[in-house]
mmCIF file of C-alpha atoms in Angstrom:
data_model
loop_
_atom_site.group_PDB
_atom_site.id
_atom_site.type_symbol
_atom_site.label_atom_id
_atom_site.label_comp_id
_atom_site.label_asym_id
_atom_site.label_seq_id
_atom_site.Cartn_x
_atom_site.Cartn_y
_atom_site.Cartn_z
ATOM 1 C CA UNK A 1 -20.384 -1.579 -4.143
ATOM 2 C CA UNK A 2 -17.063 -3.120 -5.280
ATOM 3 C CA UNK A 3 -14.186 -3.116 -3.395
ATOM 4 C CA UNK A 4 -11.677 -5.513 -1.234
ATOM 5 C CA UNK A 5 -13.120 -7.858 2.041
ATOM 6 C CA UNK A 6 -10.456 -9.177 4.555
ATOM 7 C CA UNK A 7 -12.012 -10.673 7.356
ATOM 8 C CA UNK A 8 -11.458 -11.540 10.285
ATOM 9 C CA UNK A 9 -10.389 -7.861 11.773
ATOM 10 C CA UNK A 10 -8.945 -9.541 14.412
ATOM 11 C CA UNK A 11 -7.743 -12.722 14.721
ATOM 12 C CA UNK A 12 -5.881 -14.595 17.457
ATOM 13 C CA UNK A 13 -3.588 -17.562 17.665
ATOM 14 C CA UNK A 14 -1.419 -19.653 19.558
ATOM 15 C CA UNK A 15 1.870 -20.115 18.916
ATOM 16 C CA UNK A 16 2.786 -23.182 16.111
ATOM 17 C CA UNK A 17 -0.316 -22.825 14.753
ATOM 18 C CA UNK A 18 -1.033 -22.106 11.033
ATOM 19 C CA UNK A 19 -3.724 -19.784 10.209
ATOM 20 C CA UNK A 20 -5.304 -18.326 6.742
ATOM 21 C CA UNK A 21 -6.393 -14.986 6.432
ATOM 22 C CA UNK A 22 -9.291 -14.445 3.500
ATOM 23 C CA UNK A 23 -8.839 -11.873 1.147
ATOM 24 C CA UNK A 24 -11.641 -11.287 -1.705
ATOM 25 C CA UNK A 25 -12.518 -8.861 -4.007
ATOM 26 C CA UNK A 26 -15.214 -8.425 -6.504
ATOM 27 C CA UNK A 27 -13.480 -5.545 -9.009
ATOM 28 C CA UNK A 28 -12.610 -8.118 -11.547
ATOM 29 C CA UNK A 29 -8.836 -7.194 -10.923
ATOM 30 C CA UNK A 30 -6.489 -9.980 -12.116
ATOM 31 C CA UNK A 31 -3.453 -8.626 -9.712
ATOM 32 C CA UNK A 32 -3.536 -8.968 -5.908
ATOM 33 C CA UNK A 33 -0.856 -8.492 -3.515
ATOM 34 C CA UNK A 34 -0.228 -9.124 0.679
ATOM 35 C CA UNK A 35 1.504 -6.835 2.762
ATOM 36 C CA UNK A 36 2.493 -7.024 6.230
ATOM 37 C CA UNK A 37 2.881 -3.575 8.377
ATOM 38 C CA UNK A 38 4.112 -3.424 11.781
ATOM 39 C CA UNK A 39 3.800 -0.548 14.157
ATOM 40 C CA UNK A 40 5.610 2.596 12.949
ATOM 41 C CA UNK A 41 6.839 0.920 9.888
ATOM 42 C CA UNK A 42 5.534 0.692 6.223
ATOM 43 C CA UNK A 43 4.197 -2.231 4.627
ATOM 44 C CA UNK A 44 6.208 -4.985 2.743
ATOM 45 C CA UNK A 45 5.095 -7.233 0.431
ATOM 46 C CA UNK A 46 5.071 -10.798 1.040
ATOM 47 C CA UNK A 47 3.054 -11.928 -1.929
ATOM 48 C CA UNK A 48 2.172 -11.070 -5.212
ATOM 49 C CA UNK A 49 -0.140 -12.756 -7.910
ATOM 50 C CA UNK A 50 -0.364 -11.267 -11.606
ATOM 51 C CA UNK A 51 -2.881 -13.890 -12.950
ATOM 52 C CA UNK A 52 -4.985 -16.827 -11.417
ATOM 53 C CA UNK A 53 -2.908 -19.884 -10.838
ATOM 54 C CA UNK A 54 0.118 -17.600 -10.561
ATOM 55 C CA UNK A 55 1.845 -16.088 -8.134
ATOM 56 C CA UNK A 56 5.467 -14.499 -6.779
ATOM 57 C CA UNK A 57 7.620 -14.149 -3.656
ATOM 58 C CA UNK A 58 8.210 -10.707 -2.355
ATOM 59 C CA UNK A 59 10.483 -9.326 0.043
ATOM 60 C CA UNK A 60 9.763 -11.110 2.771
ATOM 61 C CA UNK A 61 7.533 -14.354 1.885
ATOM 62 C CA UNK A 62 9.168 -16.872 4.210
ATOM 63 C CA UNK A 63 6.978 -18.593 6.810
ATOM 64 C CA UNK A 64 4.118 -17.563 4.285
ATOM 65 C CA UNK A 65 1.954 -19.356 1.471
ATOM 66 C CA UNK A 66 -0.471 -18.473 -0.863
ATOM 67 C CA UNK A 67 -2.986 -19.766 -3.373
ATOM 68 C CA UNK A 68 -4.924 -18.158 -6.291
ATOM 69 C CA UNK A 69 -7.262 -20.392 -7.966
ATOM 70 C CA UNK A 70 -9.956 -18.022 -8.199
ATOM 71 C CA UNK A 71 -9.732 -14.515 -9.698
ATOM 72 C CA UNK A 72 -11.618 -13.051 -6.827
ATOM 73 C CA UNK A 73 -9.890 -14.929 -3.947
ATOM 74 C CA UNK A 74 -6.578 -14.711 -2.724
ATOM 75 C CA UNK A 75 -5.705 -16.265 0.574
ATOM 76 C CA UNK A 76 -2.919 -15.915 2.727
ATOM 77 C CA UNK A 77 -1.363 -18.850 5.297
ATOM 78 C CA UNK A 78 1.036 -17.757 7.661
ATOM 79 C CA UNK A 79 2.542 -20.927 8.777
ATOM 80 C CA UNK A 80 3.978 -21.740 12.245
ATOM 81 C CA UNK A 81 7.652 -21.613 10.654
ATOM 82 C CA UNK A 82 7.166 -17.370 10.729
ATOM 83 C CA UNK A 83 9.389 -16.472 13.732
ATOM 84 C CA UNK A 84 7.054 -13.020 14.136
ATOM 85 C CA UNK A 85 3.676 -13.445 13.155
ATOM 86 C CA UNK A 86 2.149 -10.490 14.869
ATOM 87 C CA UNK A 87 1.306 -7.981 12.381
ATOM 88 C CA UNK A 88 -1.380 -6.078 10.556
ATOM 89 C CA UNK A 89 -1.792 -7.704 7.089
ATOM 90 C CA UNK A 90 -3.063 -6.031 3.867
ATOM 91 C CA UNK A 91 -4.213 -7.442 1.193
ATOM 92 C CA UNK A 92 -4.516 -5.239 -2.427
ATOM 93 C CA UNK A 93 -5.286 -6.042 -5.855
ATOM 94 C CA UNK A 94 -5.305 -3.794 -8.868
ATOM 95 C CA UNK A 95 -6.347 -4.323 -12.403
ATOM 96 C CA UNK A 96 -3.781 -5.756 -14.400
ATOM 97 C CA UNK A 97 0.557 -6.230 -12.669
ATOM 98 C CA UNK A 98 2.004 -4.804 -15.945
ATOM 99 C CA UNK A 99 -0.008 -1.150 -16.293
ATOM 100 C CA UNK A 100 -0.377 1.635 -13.749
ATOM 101 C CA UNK A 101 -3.077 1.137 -12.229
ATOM 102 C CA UNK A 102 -3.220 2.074 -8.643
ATOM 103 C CA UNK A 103 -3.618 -0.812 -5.932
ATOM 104 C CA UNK A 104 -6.807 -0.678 -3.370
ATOM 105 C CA UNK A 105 -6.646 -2.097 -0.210
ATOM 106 C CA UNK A 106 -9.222 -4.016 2.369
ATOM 107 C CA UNK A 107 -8.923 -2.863 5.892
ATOM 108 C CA UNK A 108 -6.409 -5.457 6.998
ATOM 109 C CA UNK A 109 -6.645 -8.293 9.557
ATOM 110 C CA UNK A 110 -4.908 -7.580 12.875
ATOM 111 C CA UNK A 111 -3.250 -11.000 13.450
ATOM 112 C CA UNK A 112 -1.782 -11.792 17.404
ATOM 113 C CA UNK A 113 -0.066 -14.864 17.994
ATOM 114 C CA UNK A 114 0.902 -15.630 21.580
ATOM 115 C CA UNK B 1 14.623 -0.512 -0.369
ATOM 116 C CA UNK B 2 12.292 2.781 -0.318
ATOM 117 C CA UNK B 3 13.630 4.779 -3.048
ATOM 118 C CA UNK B 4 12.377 7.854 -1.716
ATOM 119 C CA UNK B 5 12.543 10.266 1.301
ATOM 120 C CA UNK B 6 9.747 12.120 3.440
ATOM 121 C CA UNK B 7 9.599 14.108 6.298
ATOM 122 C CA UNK B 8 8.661 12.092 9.448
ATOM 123 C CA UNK B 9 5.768 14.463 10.470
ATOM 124 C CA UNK B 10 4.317 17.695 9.227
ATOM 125 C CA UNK B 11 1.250 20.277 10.757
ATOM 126 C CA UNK B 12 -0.996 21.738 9.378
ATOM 127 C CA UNK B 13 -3.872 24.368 10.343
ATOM 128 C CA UNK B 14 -7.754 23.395 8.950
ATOM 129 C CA UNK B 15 -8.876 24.840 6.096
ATOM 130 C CA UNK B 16 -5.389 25.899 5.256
ATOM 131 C CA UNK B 17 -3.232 23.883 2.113
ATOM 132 C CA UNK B 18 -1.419 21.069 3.297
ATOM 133 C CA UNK B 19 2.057 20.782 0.982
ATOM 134 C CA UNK B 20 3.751 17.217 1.429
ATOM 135 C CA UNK B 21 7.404 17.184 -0.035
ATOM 136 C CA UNK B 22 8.688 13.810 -1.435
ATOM 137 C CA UNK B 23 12.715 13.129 -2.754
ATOM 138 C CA UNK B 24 13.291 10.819 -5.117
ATOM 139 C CA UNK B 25 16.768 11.266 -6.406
ATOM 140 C CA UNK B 26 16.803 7.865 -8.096
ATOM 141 C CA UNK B 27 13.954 7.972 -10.161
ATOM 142 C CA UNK B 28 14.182 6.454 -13.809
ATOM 143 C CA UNK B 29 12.684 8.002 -16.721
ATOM 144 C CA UNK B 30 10.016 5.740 -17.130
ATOM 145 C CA UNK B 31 9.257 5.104 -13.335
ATOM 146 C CA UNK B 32 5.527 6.833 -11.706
ATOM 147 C CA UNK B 33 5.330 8.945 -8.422
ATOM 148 C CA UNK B 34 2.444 7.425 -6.643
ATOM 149 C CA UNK B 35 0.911 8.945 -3.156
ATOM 150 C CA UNK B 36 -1.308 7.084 -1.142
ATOM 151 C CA UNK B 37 -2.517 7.802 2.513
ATOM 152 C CA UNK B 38 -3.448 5.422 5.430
ATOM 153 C CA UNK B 39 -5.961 6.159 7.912
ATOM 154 C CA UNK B 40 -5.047 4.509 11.745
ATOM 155 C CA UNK B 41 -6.075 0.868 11.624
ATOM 156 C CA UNK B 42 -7.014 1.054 8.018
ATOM 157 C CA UNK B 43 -5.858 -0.155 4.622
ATOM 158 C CA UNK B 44 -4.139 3.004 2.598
ATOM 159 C CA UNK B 45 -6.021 4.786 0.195
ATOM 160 C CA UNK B 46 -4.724 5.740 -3.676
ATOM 161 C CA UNK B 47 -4.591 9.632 -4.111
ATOM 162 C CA UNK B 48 -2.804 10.514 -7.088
ATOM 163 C CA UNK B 49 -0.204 9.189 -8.995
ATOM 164 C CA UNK B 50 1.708 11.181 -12.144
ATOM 165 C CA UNK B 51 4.907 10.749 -14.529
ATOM 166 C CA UNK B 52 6.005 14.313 -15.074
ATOM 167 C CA UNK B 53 3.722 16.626 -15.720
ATOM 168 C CA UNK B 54 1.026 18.136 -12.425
ATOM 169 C CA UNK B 55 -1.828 16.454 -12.046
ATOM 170 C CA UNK B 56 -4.976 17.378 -10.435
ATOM 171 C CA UNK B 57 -7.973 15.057 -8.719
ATOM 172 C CA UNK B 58 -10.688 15.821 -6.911
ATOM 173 C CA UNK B 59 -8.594 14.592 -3.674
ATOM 174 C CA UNK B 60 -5.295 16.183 -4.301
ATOM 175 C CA UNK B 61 -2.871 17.842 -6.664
ATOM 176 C CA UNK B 62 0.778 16.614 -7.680
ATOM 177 C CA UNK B 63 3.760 18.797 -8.730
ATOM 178 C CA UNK B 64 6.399 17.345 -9.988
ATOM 179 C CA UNK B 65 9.482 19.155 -10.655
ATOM 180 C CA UNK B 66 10.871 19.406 -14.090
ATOM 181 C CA UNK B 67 13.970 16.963 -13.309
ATOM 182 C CA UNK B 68 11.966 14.424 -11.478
ATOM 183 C CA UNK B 69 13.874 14.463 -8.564
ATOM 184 C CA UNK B 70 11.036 15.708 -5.802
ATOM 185 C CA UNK B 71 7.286 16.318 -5.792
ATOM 186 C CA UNK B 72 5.058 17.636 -3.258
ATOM 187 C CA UNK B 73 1.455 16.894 -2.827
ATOM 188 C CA UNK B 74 -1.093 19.515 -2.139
ATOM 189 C CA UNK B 75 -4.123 18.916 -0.125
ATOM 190 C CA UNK B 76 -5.725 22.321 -1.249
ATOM 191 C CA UNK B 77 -7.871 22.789 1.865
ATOM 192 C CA UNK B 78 -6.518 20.007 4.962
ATOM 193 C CA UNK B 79 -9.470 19.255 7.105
ATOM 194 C CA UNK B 80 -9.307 17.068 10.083
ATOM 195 C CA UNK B 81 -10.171 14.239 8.684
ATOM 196 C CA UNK B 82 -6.985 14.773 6.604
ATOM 197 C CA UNK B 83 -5.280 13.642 9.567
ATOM 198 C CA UNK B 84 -3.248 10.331 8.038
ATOM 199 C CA UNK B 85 0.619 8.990 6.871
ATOM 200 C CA UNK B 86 0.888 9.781 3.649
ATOM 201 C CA UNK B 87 3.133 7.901 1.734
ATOM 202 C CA UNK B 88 5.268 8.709 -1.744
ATOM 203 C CA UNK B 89 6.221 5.813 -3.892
ATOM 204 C CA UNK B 90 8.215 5.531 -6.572
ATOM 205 C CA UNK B 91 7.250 2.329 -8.515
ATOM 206 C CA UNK B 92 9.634 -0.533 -9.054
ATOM 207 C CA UNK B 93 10.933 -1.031 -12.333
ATOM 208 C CA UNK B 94 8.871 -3.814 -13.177
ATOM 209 C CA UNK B 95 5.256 -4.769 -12.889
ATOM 210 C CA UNK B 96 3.275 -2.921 -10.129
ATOM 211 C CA UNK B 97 5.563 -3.910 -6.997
ATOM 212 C CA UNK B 98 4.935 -0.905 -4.933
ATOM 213 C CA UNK B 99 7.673 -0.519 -1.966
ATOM 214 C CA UNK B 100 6.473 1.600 1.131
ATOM 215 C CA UNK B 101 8.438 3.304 3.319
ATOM 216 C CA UNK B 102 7.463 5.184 6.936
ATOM 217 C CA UNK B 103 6.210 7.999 4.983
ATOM 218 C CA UNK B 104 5.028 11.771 6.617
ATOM 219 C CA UNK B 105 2.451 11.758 9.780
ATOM 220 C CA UNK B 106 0.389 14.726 8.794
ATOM 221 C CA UNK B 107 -1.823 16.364 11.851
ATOM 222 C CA UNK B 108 -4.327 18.275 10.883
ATOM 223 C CA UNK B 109 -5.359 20.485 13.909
ATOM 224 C CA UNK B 110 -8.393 23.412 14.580
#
């Protein structure tokens, strides 16, 4: 059954340290994307990666890095230089960046730094 | 910057047609209406997306009107597990940055 894995659901860390979340995905898309949400809001995009090896800023990618050097893989570090880590993070990936093709989503990772 | 405009909230009796209204002055000729929905504590879901003409899935229908400015979604028979925000999205001009905003709560009650 293909589809989009984040894990952990919920993860929990002190403050000034850096933590990855894992996103994978076996649909053979080459885009993927991370999104933060917080409450009440919509989600923004803090990543984006059209093609292995590549990958883009969005809107709000600072205290954030990534790394694509698999297809199915997609990883996101949010470093201890982002002021408000506490957020629910999304990770997406569709088939190709240029086309429409819709995005699908994992079931986020609940991130609380204290 | 969401390009488009939703009601905060919206109600909607089971078994009844749930109609979602989206604005979206600023849309370009070549840019896609996309709706998606998100479950509490899950990742959103694609419904339907179209350019300008209706479209129909098994989910959901789109109507667009003829200048592009608005669409409404139609959930032809809301059950509770409708229950969601549902979000319209226009699609940036390049590539397939989509840009959320709050979208509509929709509360589908018995």
């Amino acid at each position: 059954d293909g589809g989009i894995t984040q894990s952990p659901k919920y993860l929990f860390r002190k403050e000034g340290q850096n933590v990855t979340l894992s996103c994978e995905q076996n649909l053979n898309h080459d885009a993927m994307y991370w999104y933060r949400q917080d409450p009440g809001q919509g989600l923004r995009l803090i990543y984006y990666s059209q093609i292995v090896n590549d990958f883009q800023k969005g809107d709000i990618a600072e205290g954030y890095s990534v790394s694509r050097e698999k297809k199915e893989s997609f990883p996101l570090t949010v470093t201890s230089a982002q002021k408000n880590p506490t957020a629910f993070y999304l990770c997406a990936s569709s088939m190709e960046w240029e086309l429409n093709s819709p995005l699908h989503f994992g079931n986020g990772t609940r991130l609380t730094v204290t | 910057d969401a390009k488009t405009t939703q009601p905060t909230s919206m109600d909607c009796a089971e078994g009844r047609a749930a109609n979602l209204p989206c604005n979206h002055s600023t849309i370009s000729g070549n840019e896609y209406v996309y709706w998606y929905r998100q479950i509490h504590s899950q990742g959103p879901q694609y419904i339907i997306h179209g350019l300008k003409n209706n479209e129909t899935n098994e989910m959901a229908s789109l109507i667009i009107t003829e200048d592009r400015k608005s669409s409404t979604l139609i959930l032809p028979h809301a059950t509770l597990r409708d229950t969601a925000v549902y979000y319209c999205i226009v699609r940036a001009e390049y590539g397939n940055k989509l840009v959320f905003g709050a979208g509509t709560i929709l509360r589908v009650k018995s």
